[in-house]
Short mmCIF file of C-alpha atoms in Angstrom, two decimals:
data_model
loop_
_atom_site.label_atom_id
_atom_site.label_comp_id
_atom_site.label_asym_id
_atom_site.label_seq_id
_atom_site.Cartn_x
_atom_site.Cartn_y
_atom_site.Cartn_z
CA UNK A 571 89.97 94.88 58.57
CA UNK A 572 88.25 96.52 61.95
CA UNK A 573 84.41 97.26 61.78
CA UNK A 574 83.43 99.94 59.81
CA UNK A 575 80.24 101.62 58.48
CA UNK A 576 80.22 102.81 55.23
CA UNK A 577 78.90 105.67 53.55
CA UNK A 578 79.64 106.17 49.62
CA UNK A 579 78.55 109.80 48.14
CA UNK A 580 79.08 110.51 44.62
CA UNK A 581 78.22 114.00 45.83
CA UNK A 582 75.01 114.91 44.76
CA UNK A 583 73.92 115.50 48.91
CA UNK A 584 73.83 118.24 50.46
CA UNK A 585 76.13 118.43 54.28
CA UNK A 586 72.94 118.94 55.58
CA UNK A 587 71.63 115.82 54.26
CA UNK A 588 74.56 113.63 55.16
CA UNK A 589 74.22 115.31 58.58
CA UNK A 590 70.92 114.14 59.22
CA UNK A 591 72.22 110.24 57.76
CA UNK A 592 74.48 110.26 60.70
CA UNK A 593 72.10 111.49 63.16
CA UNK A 594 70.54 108.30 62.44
CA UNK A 595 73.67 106.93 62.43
CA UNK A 596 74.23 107.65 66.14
CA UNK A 597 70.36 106.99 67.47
CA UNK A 598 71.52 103.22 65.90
CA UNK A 599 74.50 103.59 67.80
CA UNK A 600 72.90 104.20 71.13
CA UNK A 601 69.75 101.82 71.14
CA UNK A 602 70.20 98.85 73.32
CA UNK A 603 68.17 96.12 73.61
CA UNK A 604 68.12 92.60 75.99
CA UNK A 605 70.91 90.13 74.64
CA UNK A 606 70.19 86.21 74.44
CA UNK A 607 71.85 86.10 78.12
CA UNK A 608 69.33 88.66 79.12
CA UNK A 609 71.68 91.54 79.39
CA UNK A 610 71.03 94.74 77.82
CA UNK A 611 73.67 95.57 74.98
CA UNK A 612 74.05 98.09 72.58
CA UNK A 613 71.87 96.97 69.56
CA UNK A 614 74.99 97.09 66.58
CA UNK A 615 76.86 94.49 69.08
CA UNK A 616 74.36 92.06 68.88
CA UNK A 617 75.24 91.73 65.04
CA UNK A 618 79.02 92.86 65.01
CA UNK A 619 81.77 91.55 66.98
CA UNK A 620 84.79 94.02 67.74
CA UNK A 621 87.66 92.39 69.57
CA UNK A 622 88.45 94.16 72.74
CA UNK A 623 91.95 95.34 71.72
CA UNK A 624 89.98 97.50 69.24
CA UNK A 625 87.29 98.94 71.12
CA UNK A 626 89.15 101.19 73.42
CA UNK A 627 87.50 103.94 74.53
CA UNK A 628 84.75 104.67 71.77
CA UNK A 629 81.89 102.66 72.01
CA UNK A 630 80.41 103.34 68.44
CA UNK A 631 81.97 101.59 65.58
CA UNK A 632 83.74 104.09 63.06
CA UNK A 633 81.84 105.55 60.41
CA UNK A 634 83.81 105.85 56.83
CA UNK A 635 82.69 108.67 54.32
CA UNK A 636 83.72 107.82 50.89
CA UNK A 637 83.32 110.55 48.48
CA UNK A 638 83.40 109.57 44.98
CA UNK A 639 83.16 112.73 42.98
CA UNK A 640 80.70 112.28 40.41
CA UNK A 641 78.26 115.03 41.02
CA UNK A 642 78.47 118.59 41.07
CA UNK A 643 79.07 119.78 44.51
CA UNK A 644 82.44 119.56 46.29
CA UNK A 645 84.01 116.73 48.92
CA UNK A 646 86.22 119.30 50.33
CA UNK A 647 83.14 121.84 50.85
CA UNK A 648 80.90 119.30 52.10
CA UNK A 649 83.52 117.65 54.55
CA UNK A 650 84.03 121.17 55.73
CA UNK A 651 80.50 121.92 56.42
CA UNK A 652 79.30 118.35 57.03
CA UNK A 653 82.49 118.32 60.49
CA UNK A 654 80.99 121.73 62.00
CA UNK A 655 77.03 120.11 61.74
CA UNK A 656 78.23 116.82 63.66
CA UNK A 657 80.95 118.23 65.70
CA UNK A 658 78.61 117.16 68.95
CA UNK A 659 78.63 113.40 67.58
CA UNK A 660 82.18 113.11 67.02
CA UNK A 661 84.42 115.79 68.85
CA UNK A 662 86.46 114.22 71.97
CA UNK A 663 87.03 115.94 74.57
CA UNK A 664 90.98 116.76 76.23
CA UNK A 665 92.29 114.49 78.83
CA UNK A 666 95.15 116.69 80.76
CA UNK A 667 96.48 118.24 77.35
CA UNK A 668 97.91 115.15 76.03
CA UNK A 669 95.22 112.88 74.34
CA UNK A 670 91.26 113.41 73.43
CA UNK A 671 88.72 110.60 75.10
CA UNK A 672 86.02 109.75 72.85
CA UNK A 673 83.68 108.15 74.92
CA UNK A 674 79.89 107.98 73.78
CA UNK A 675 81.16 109.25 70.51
CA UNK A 676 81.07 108.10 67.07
CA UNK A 677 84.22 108.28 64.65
CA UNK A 678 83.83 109.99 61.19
CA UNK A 679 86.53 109.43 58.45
CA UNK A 680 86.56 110.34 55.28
CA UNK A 681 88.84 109.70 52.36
CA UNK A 682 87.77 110.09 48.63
CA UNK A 683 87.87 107.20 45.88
CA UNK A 684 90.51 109.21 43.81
CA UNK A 685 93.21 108.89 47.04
CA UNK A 686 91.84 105.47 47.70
CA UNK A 687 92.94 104.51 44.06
CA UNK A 688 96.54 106.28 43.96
CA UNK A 689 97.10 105.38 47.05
CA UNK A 690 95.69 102.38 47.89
CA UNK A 691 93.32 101.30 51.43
CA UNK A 692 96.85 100.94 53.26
CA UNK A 693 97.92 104.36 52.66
CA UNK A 694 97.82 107.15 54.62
CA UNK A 695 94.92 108.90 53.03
CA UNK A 696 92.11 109.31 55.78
CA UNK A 697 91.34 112.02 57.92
CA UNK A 698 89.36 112.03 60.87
CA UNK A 699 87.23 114.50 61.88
CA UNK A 700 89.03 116.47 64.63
CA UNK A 701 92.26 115.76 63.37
CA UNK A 702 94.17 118.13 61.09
CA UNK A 703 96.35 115.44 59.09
CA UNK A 704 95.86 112.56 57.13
CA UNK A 705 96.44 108.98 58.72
CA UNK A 706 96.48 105.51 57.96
CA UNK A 707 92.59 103.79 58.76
CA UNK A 708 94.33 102.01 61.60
CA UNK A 709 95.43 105.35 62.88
CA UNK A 710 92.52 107.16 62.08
CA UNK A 711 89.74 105.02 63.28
CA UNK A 712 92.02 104.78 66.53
CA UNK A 713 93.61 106.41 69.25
CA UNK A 714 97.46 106.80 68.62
CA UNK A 715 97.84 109.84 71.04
CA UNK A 716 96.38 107.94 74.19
CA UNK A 717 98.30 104.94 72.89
CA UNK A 718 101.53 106.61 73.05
CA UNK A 719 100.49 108.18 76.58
CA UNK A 720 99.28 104.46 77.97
CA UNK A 721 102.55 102.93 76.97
CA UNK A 722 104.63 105.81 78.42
CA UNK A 723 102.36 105.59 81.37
CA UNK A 724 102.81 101.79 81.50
CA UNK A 725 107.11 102.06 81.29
CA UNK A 726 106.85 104.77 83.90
CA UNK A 727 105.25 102.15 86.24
CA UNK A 728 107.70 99.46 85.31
CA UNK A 729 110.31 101.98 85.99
CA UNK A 730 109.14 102.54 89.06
CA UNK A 731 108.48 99.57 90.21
CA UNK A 732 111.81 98.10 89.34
CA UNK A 733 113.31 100.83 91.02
CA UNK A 734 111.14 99.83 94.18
CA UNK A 735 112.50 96.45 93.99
CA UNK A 736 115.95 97.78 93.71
CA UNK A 737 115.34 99.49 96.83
CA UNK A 738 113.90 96.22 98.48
CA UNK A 739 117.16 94.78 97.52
CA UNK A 740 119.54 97.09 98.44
CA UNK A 741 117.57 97.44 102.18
CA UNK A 742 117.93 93.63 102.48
CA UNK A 743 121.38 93.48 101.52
CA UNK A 744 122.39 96.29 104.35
CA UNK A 745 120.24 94.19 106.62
CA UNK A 746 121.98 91.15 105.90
CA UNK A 747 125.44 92.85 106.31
CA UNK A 748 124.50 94.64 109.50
CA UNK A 749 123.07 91.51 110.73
CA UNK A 750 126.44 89.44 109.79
CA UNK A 751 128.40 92.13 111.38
CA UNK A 752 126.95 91.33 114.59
CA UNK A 753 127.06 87.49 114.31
CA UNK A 754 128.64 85.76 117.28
CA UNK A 755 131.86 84.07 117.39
CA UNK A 756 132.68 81.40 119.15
CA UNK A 757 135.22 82.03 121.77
CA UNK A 758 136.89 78.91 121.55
CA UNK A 759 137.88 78.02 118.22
CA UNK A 760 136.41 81.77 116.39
CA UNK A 761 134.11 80.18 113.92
CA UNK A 762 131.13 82.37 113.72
CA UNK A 763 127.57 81.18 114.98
CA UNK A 764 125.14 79.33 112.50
CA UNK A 765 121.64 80.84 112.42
CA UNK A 766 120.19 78.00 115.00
CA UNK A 767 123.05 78.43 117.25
CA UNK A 768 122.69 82.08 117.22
CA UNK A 769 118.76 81.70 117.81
CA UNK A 770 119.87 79.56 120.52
CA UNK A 771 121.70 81.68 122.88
CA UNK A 772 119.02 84.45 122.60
CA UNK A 773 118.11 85.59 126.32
CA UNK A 774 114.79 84.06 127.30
CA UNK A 775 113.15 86.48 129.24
CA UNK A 776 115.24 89.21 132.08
CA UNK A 777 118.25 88.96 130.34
CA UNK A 778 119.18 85.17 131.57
CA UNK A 779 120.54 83.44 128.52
CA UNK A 780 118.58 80.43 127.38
CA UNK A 781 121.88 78.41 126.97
CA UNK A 782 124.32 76.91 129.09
CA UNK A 783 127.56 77.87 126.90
CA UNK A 784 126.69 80.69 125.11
CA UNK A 785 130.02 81.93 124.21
CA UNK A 786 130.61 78.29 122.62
CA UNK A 787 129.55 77.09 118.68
CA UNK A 788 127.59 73.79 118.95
CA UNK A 789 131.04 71.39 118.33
CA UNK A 790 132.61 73.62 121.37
CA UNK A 791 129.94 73.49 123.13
CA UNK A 792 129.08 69.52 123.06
CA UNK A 793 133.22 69.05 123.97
CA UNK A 794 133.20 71.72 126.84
CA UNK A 795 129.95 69.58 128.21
CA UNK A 796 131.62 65.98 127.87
CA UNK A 797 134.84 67.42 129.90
CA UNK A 798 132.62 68.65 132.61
CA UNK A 799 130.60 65.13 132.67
CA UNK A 800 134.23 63.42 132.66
CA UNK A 801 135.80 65.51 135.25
CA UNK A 802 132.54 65.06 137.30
CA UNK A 803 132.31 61.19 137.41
CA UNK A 804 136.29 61.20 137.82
CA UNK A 805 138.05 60.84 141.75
CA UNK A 806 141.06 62.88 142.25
CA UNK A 807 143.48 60.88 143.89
CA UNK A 808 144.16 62.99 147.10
CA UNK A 809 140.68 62.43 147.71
CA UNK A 810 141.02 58.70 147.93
CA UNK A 811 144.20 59.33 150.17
CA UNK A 812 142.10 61.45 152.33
CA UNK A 813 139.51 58.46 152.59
CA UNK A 814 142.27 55.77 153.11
CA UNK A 815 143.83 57.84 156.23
CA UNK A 816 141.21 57.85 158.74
CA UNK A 817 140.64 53.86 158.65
CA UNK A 818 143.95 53.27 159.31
CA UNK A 819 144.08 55.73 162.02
CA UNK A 820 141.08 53.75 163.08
CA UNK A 821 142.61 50.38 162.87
CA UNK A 822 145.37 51.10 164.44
CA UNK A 823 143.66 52.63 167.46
CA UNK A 824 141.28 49.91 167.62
CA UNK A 825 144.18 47.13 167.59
CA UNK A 826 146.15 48.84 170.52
CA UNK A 827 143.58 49.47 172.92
CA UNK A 828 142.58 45.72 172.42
CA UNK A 829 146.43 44.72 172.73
CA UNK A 830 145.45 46.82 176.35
#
């Protein structure tokens, strides 16, 4: 059960006289005073707790008319005259056609004890000043117009958002493709470049590659370098016939100008 005031009338008031109840009603309402932390609060919260899922966007805590017809004047009269008197305490004002805010404002409900008995506190047999139907007390002490517009509000975010994500993805995925497209192969054996190798090769500064083999993947690469190391610490053999020539030529020289 929310917070509630209550007001029973077995109609013998006037709407005048229930008008000025809920004057006082509101001057309650809106006196604060300093709270044990030393902040000032509304008064009624320093008594009454109302969880923050229900407070929403009226600060007051809903008044409930109960009209118990016992005396001689009439609910539906009074109700009538008693919404135009208080219309400045209660009457919302429109927020872009689709909901009423009620900020600073107090909610008045009324319901009479002969629906509350047929019908029971659960049914839908309150109606709100403002509002031209009957509703549920949930319904009617609340705001099921901004409700409705908050959660469409909120799936038209998460719509968006997931199709912002979806967007993120598809970007990344052409990025990725385009990027794969242009990933080096290696001219040797043709198998394409891992992400280091490609980093690798990557000119370091006026276009002069930072690697020796660029064209090669890293296996090519290390083979290509152990040939060149091999070839360079091997002698061809027409080199060493080259050598061998001129010390026989020497010997030989040497041996007949001494047999001289």
């Amino acid at each position: 059960m929310p917070l509630l005031f209550v007001e029973i009338d077995n109609c013998f008031e006037s709407a005048q006289v229930l008008a000025a109840k809920i004057d006082k009603y509101m001057r309650f309402c809106q006196r604060k005073v300093k709270d044990v932390d030393g902040k000032e609060r509304p008064m009624w919260r320093t008594g009454w707790r109302v969880p923050d899922s229900r407070r929403g966007d009226q600060p007051h805590p809903p008044l409930l008319l109960v009209f118990n017809r016992i005396g001689p004047r009439n609910p539906n009269t009074v109700i009538a005259q008693l919404a135009e008197l208080t219309q400045r305490h209660w009457k919302g004002h429109d927020y872009d056609g689709d909901f009423h805010m009620y900020d600073g404002k107090l909610p008045i409900v009324v319901t009479g004890m002969k629906q509350l008995k047929e019908h029971g506190p659960a049914g839908a047999v309150f109606r709100r000043f403002g509002r031209p139907h009957n509703q549920t007390l949930l319904e009617a002490i609340g705001n099921p117009r901004r409700e409705a517009h908050d959660a469409r509000k909120q799936a038209e975010y998460a719509a968006r958002q997931r199709e912002h994500q979806e967007e993120l993805r598809r970007i990344a995925a052409q990025h990725r493709a385009e990027r794969e497209a242009n990933r080096p192969v290696c001219a040797d054996c043709g198998t394409r470049f891992t992400d280091e190798r490609w980093k690798a090769i990557e000119p370091a500064g006026c276009g002069t590659p930072r690697d020796t083999h660029p064209h090669l993947c890293d296996d090519c690469k290390q083979r290509a370098i152990t040939a060149e190391r091999q070839a360079e610490q091997a002698v061809p053999e027409h080199q060493e016939h080259d050598q061998a020539v001129p010390e026989q030529k020497a010997g030989g020289t040497w041996l007949s100008r001494f047999r001289d």
